[in-house]
Amino acid sequence: MRILGIESSCDETGVAVVEASASGVPRLLGAALHSQVAMHRDYGGVVPELASRDHIRRVLPLTEAALAQAGLSLHALDAVAYTRGPGLAGALLVGAGVAHAMALALGVPVVGVHHLEGHLLSPFLSADPPAFPFVALLVSGGHTQLMRVDGVGRYTLLGETIDDAAGEAFDKSAKVLGLGYPGGPALSRLAQQGDPAAFALPRPLLHSGDLDFSFAGLKTAVLTQARKLGPALEARKADLAAATEAAIVDVLVHKALAALRATGLTRLVVAGGVGANRRLRERLAQAAQRDGWRVHYPEVALCTDNGAMIALAAAMRWQVGAGSAADAPGAFDVLPRWPLEAVALDGARATASAAGR
Ligand code: KG4
Ligand code: ZN
């Protein structure tokens, strides 16, 4: 089974091909990606209309590139998958339209994939894939969730943010510090030269006793601190960046450990753009070594949005016999708001989980 995956939910156009047999971890055959970061930088954030138009320009050349890398022609494909949601409606429609047209022309099935399921399963393409069950910490620009994952389609929400996402906290704080867009990587780079203990920033909900997150107050605290510093901010920027990063990472690590304790599981998967954060990785590695559990990440290139995770999620769902809800022939829609629980399968059907575990 060879599946093409198309990702166009936000500001990355990604196309990839994976090959899957009835069991075992699917293999990535080819992948191509275009990031729109440079285009949106002037605006300080993603401009949805520009994003959609750029996806249109990129998606077919990227499809050709991914197929060329895989050494395959379009006719070798057995299915076409695309991100059906959540994300920007216009951007999603580009991938959905192209996927449906391609599948119709080739006479193969088309599969709408949940973007977060893609992130969640992306570590299966790494050199050190996890085994089910595990706790997943999903940390992206739009989402911060802890899930219990018992198999493909077997997801239980343990906790989530009640306001901003972790990536949003990075991005908004970076904006306060004048670091441009996207702020996460820039703030993290600057933080390496600063002192994380230089400022006492809040760790919202750290001791709330549940697995929920809140980051909106942190951004306000960073803004207040920056205003208080006034002209002195310039010289203290690295310190404030380091303190901000430390506050966000402290909360993420604390809650991830609490989720492992609460479930009794010994594997943690970290997925989504913030999973690229170096301090987060260091802190989790220390805790894992101390407490005797394992942490898994996707390959660095698959941490942020990409087509491979979409093709992979489609392949792993196919392995457990779970297709996506069929649209009427020739008709399709996208789901800009779409809870992950909506793609959960009933326990019995998913027990023969993918990857043979
Ligand atoms: O998963 P992703 O590529 O897109 C979404 O689906 O949202 O995540 C993007 C988010 C942005 O907020 C970005 O600032 C953040 O991930 N990010 C980072 C780092 N790299 C990306 N945040 C902190 N440290 C990083 N190294
Ligand atoms: Zn994402």
PDB file of C-alpha atoms in Angstrom, residues 21-167:
ATOM      1  CA  SER A  21       2.159  -3.580   4.562  1.00  0.00           C
ATOM      2  CA  ALA A  22      -0.569  -5.174   6.675  1.00  0.00           C
ATOM      3  CA  SER A  23       1.576  -4.888   9.805  1.00  0.00           C
ATOM      4  CA  GLY A  24       4.889  -3.351  10.829  1.00  0.00           C
ATOM      5  CA  VAL A  25       5.936   0.276  10.873  1.00  0.00           C
ATOM      6  CA  PRO A  26       5.292   2.027   7.520  1.00  0.00           C
ATOM      7  CA  ARG A  27       8.329   3.296   5.617  1.00  0.00           C
ATOM      8  CA  LEU A  28       8.895   6.826   4.327  1.00  0.00           C
ATOM      9  CA  LEU A  29       9.781   6.693   0.616  1.00  0.00           C
ATOM     10  CA  GLY A  30       9.977  10.375  -0.284  1.00  0.00           C
ATOM     11  CA  ALA A  31       9.105  13.777   1.138  1.00  0.00           C
ATOM     12  CA  ALA A  32       9.100  17.410   0.076  1.00  0.00           C
ATOM     13  CA  LEU A  33       8.312  20.487   2.116  1.00  0.00           C
ATOM     14  CA  HIS A  34       7.960  24.228   1.635  1.00  0.00           C
ATOM     15  CA  SER A  35       7.786  26.550   4.637  1.00  0.00           C
ATOM     16  CA  GLN A  36       6.036  29.896   4.200  1.00  0.00           C
ATOM     17  CA  VAL A  37       7.786  31.392   7.225  1.00  0.00           C
ATOM     18  CA  ALA A  38       9.749  33.941   5.169  1.00  0.00           C
ATOM     19  CA  MET A  39       6.576  35.118   3.419  1.00  0.00           C
ATOM     20  CA  HIS A  40       4.623  35.683   6.652  1.00  0.00           C
ATOM     21  CA  ARG A  41       7.528  37.235   8.571  1.00  0.00           C
ATOM     22  CA  ASP A  42       6.790  40.784   7.380  1.00  0.00           C
ATOM     23  CA  TYR A  43       3.305  40.525   8.876  1.00  0.00           C
ATOM     24  CA  GLY A  44       4.400  39.146  12.253  1.00  0.00           C
ATOM     25  CA  GLY A  45       2.219  36.054  11.861  1.00  0.00           C
ATOM     26  CA  VAL A  46       0.398  33.811   9.402  1.00  0.00           C
ATOM     27  CA  VAL A  47      -1.869  35.661   6.947  1.00  0.00           C
ATOM     28  CA  PRO A  48      -4.519  33.037   6.058  1.00  0.00           C
ATOM     29  CA  GLU A  49      -5.288  34.335   2.547  1.00  0.00           C
ATOM     30  CA  LEU A  50      -1.602  34.427   1.591  1.00  0.00           C
ATOM     31  CA  ALA A  51      -1.129  30.959   3.076  1.00  0.00           C
ATOM     32  CA  SER A  52      -3.908  29.485   0.902  1.00  0.00           C
ATOM     33  CA  ARG A  53      -2.573  31.042  -2.283  1.00  0.00           C
ATOM     34  CA  ASP A  54       0.924  29.840  -1.596  1.00  0.00           C
ATOM     35  CA  HIS A  55      -0.272  26.263  -0.913  1.00  0.00           C
ATOM     36  CA  ILE A  56      -1.856  26.350  -4.393  1.00  0.00           C
ATOM     37  CA  ARG A  57       1.454  27.400  -5.952  1.00  0.00           C
ATOM     38  CA  ARG A  58       3.498  24.770  -4.107  1.00  0.00           C
ATOM     39  CA  VAL A  59       1.440  21.619  -3.817  1.00  0.00           C
ATOM     40  CA  LEU A  60       1.867  20.136  -7.309  1.00  0.00           C
ATOM     41  CA  PRO A  61       5.629  20.809  -7.662  1.00  0.00           C
ATOM     42  CA  LEU A  62       6.113  19.345  -4.167  1.00  0.00           C
ATOM     43  CA  THR A  63       4.064  16.282  -5.155  1.00  0.00           C
ATOM     44  CA  GLU A  64       6.362  15.774  -8.141  1.00  0.00           C
ATOM     45  CA  ALA A  65       9.423  16.175  -5.920  1.00  0.00           C
ATOM     46  CA  ALA A  66       8.176  13.674  -3.327  1.00  0.00           C
ATOM     47  CA  LEU A  67       7.299  11.120  -6.022  1.00  0.00           C
ATOM     48  CA  ALA A  68      10.667  11.632  -7.748  1.00  0.00           C
ATOM     49  CA  GLN A  69      12.463  11.015  -4.459  1.00  0.00           C
ATOM     50  CA  ALA A  70      10.421   7.849  -3.975  1.00  0.00           C
ATOM     51  CA  GLY A  71      11.186   6.811  -7.566  1.00  0.00           C
ATOM     52  CA  LEU A  72       7.464   6.396  -8.220  1.00  0.00           C
ATOM     53  CA  SER A  73       4.940   7.669 -10.737  1.00  0.00           C
ATOM     54  CA  LEU A  74       1.510   8.964  -9.688  1.00  0.00           C
ATOM     55  CA  HIS A  75       0.009   5.701 -10.941  1.00  0.00           C
ATOM     56  CA  ALA A  76       1.923   3.716  -8.330  1.00  0.00           C
ATOM     57  CA  LEU A  77      -0.200   5.279  -5.564  1.00  0.00           C
ATOM     58  CA  ASP A  78      -2.891   3.230  -3.815  1.00  0.00           C
ATOM     59  CA  ALA A  79      -4.450   6.087  -1.827  1.00  0.00           C
ATOM     60  CA  VAL A  80      -4.211   9.830  -1.328  1.00  0.00           C
ATOM     61  CA  ALA A  81      -4.398  11.314   2.183  1.00  0.00           C
ATOM     62  CA  TYR A  82      -4.740  14.950   3.185  1.00  0.00           C
ATOM     63  CA  THR A  83      -5.123  17.009   6.355  1.00  0.00           C
ATOM     64  CA  ARG A  84      -8.860  17.494   6.809  1.00  0.00           C
ATOM     65  CA  GLY A  85      -8.464  19.616   9.965  1.00  0.00           C
ATOM     66  CA  PRO A  86      -7.979  21.308  12.309  1.00  0.00           C
ATOM     67  CA  GLY A  87      -6.399  24.376  10.726  1.00  0.00           C
ATOM     68  CA  LEU A  88      -7.098  27.363   8.502  1.00  0.00           C
ATOM     69  CA  ALA A  89     -10.178  26.673   6.365  1.00  0.00           C
ATOM     70  CA  GLY A  90      -8.852  28.134   3.107  1.00  0.00           C
ATOM     71  CA  ALA A  91      -5.469  26.467   3.533  1.00  0.00           C
ATOM     72  CA  LEU A  92      -7.072  23.093   4.304  1.00  0.00           C
ATOM     73  CA  LEU A  93      -9.275  23.376   1.218  1.00  0.00           C
ATOM     74  CA  VAL A  94      -6.205  23.465  -1.036  1.00  0.00           C
ATOM     75  CA  GLY A  95      -4.931  20.093   0.173  1.00  0.00           C
ATOM     76  CA  ALA A  96      -8.454  18.649   0.242  1.00  0.00           C
ATOM     77  CA  GLY A  97      -9.212  19.802  -3.297  1.00  0.00           C
ATOM     78  CA  VAL A  98      -5.966  18.512  -4.753  1.00  0.00           C
ATOM     79  CA  ALA A  99      -6.208  15.185  -2.895  1.00  0.00           C
ATOM     80  CA  HIS A 100      -9.798  14.575  -4.007  1.00  0.00           C
ATOM     81  CA  ALA A 101      -9.038  15.499  -7.627  1.00  0.00           C
ATOM     82  CA  MET A 102      -5.946  13.306  -7.689  1.00  0.00           C
ATOM     83  CA  ALA A 103      -7.728  10.341  -6.117  1.00  0.00           C
ATOM     84  CA  LEU A 104     -10.654  10.668  -8.530  1.00  0.00           C
ATOM     85  CA  ALA A 105      -8.313  10.798 -11.523  1.00  0.00           C
ATOM     86  CA  LEU A 106      -6.316   7.791 -10.304  1.00  0.00           C
ATOM     87  CA  GLY A 107      -9.355   5.811  -9.189  1.00  0.00           C
ATOM     88  CA  VAL A 108      -7.960   5.307  -5.659  1.00  0.00           C
ATOM     89  CA  PRO A 109      -9.438   6.061  -2.200  1.00  0.00           C
ATOM     90  CA  VAL A 110      -8.992   9.460  -0.576  1.00  0.00           C
ATOM     91  CA  VAL A 111      -8.464   9.727   3.193  1.00  0.00           C
ATOM     92  CA  GLY A 112      -9.026  12.806   5.378  1.00  0.00           C
ATOM     93  CA  VAL A 113      -6.539  12.815   8.271  1.00  0.00           C
ATOM     94  CA  HIS A 114      -6.634  14.613  11.628  1.00  0.00           C
ATOM     95  CA  HIS A 115      -3.591  16.887  11.861  1.00  0.00           C
ATOM     96  CA  LEU A 116      -2.928  16.062  15.530  1.00  0.00           C
ATOM     97  CA  GLU A 117      -3.144  12.338  14.889  1.00  0.00           C
ATOM     98  CA  GLY A 118      -0.356  12.939  12.374  1.00  0.00           C
ATOM     99  CA  HIS A 119       1.793  14.675  15.013  1.00  0.00           C
ATOM    100  CA  LEU A 120       0.950  12.001  17.578  1.00  0.00           C
ATOM    101  CA  LEU A 121       2.053   9.103  15.371  1.00  0.00           C
ATOM    102  CA  SER A 122       5.022  10.881  13.735  1.00  0.00           C
ATOM    103  CA  PRO A 123       7.640   9.300  16.101  1.00  0.00           C
ATOM    104  CA  PHE A 124       6.852   5.936  14.449  1.00  0.00           C
ATOM    105  CA  LEU A 125       8.949   7.153  11.504  1.00  0.00           C
ATOM    106  CA  SER A 126      11.972   7.727  13.735  1.00  0.00           C
ATOM    107  CA  ALA A 127      14.927   5.401  14.228  1.00  0.00           C
ATOM    108  CA  ASP A 128      13.662   4.717  17.763  1.00  0.00           C
ATOM    109  CA  PRO A 129       9.894   4.244  17.384  1.00  0.00           C
ATOM    110  CA  PRO A 130       7.731   3.987  20.519  1.00  0.00           C
ATOM    111  CA  ALA A 131       5.473   1.065  21.424  1.00  0.00           C
ATOM    112  CA  PHE A 132       1.866   1.381  22.606  1.00  0.00           C
ATOM    113  CA  PRO A 133       0.658   2.337  25.171  1.00  0.00           C
ATOM    114  CA  PHE A 134       2.252   5.731  25.807  1.00  0.00           C
ATOM    115  CA  VAL A 135       1.521   9.222  27.088  1.00  0.00           C
ATOM    116  CA  ALA A 136       1.702  11.864  24.352  1.00  0.00           C
ATOM    117  CA  LEU A 137       2.553  15.484  25.009  1.00  0.00           C
ATOM    118  CA  LEU A 138       1.301  17.411  21.966  1.00  0.00           C
ATOM    119  CA  VAL A 139       2.829  20.870  21.952  1.00  0.00           C
ATOM    120  CA  SER A 140       2.337  22.995  18.852  1.00  0.00           C
ATOM    121  CA  GLY A 141       1.443  26.555  17.931  1.00  0.00           C
ATOM    122  CA  GLY A 142      -2.251  25.812  18.281  1.00  0.00           C
ATOM    123  CA  HIS A 143      -2.460  22.917  20.747  1.00  0.00           C
ATOM    124  CA  THR A 144      -1.177  21.791  24.133  1.00  0.00           C
ATOM    125  CA  GLN A 145      -2.570  18.432  25.179  1.00  0.00           C
ATOM    126  CA  LEU A 146      -1.648  15.363  27.170  1.00  0.00           C
ATOM    127  CA  MET A 147      -3.175  12.189  25.781  1.00  0.00           C
ATOM    128  CA  ARG A 148      -3.121   8.558  26.768  1.00  0.00           C
ATOM    129  CA  VAL A 149      -2.519   6.562  23.579  1.00  0.00           C
ATOM    130  CA  ASP A 150      -3.360   2.841  23.727  1.00  0.00           C
ATOM    131  CA  GLY A 151      -3.164   2.223  19.995  1.00  0.00           C
ATOM    132  CA  VAL A 152      -4.051   3.771  16.666  1.00  0.00           C
ATOM    133  CA  GLY A 153      -7.341   5.602  17.158  1.00  0.00           C
ATOM    134  CA  ARG A 154      -7.370   4.868  20.896  1.00  0.00           C
ATOM    135  CA  TYR A 155      -6.826   8.277  22.422  1.00  0.00           C
ATOM    136  CA  THR A 156      -7.928   9.535  25.841  1.00  0.00           C
ATOM    137  CA  LEU A 157      -7.535  13.218  26.612  1.00  0.00           C
ATOM    138  CA  LEU A 158      -5.811  13.636  30.001  1.00  0.00           C
ATOM    139  CA  GLY A 159      -5.479  17.406  30.033  1.00  0.00           C
ATOM    140  CA  GLU A 160      -5.164  20.439  27.791  1.00  0.00           C
ATOM    141  CA  THR A 161      -4.649  24.168  27.814  1.00  0.00           C
ATOM    142  CA  ILE A 162      -7.544  26.288  28.974  1.00  0.00           C
ATOM    143  CA  ASP A 163      -6.282  29.307  26.999  1.00  0.00           C
ATOM    144  CA  ASP A 164      -3.067  29.784  24.959  1.00  0.00           C
ATOM    145  CA  ALA A 165      -1.005  26.919  23.565  1.00  0.00           C
ATOM    146  CA  ALA A 166       2.634  26.460  24.619  1.00  0.00           C
ATOM    147  CA  GLY A 167       3.830  27.478  21.146  1.00  0.00           C
TER     148      GLY A 167
END
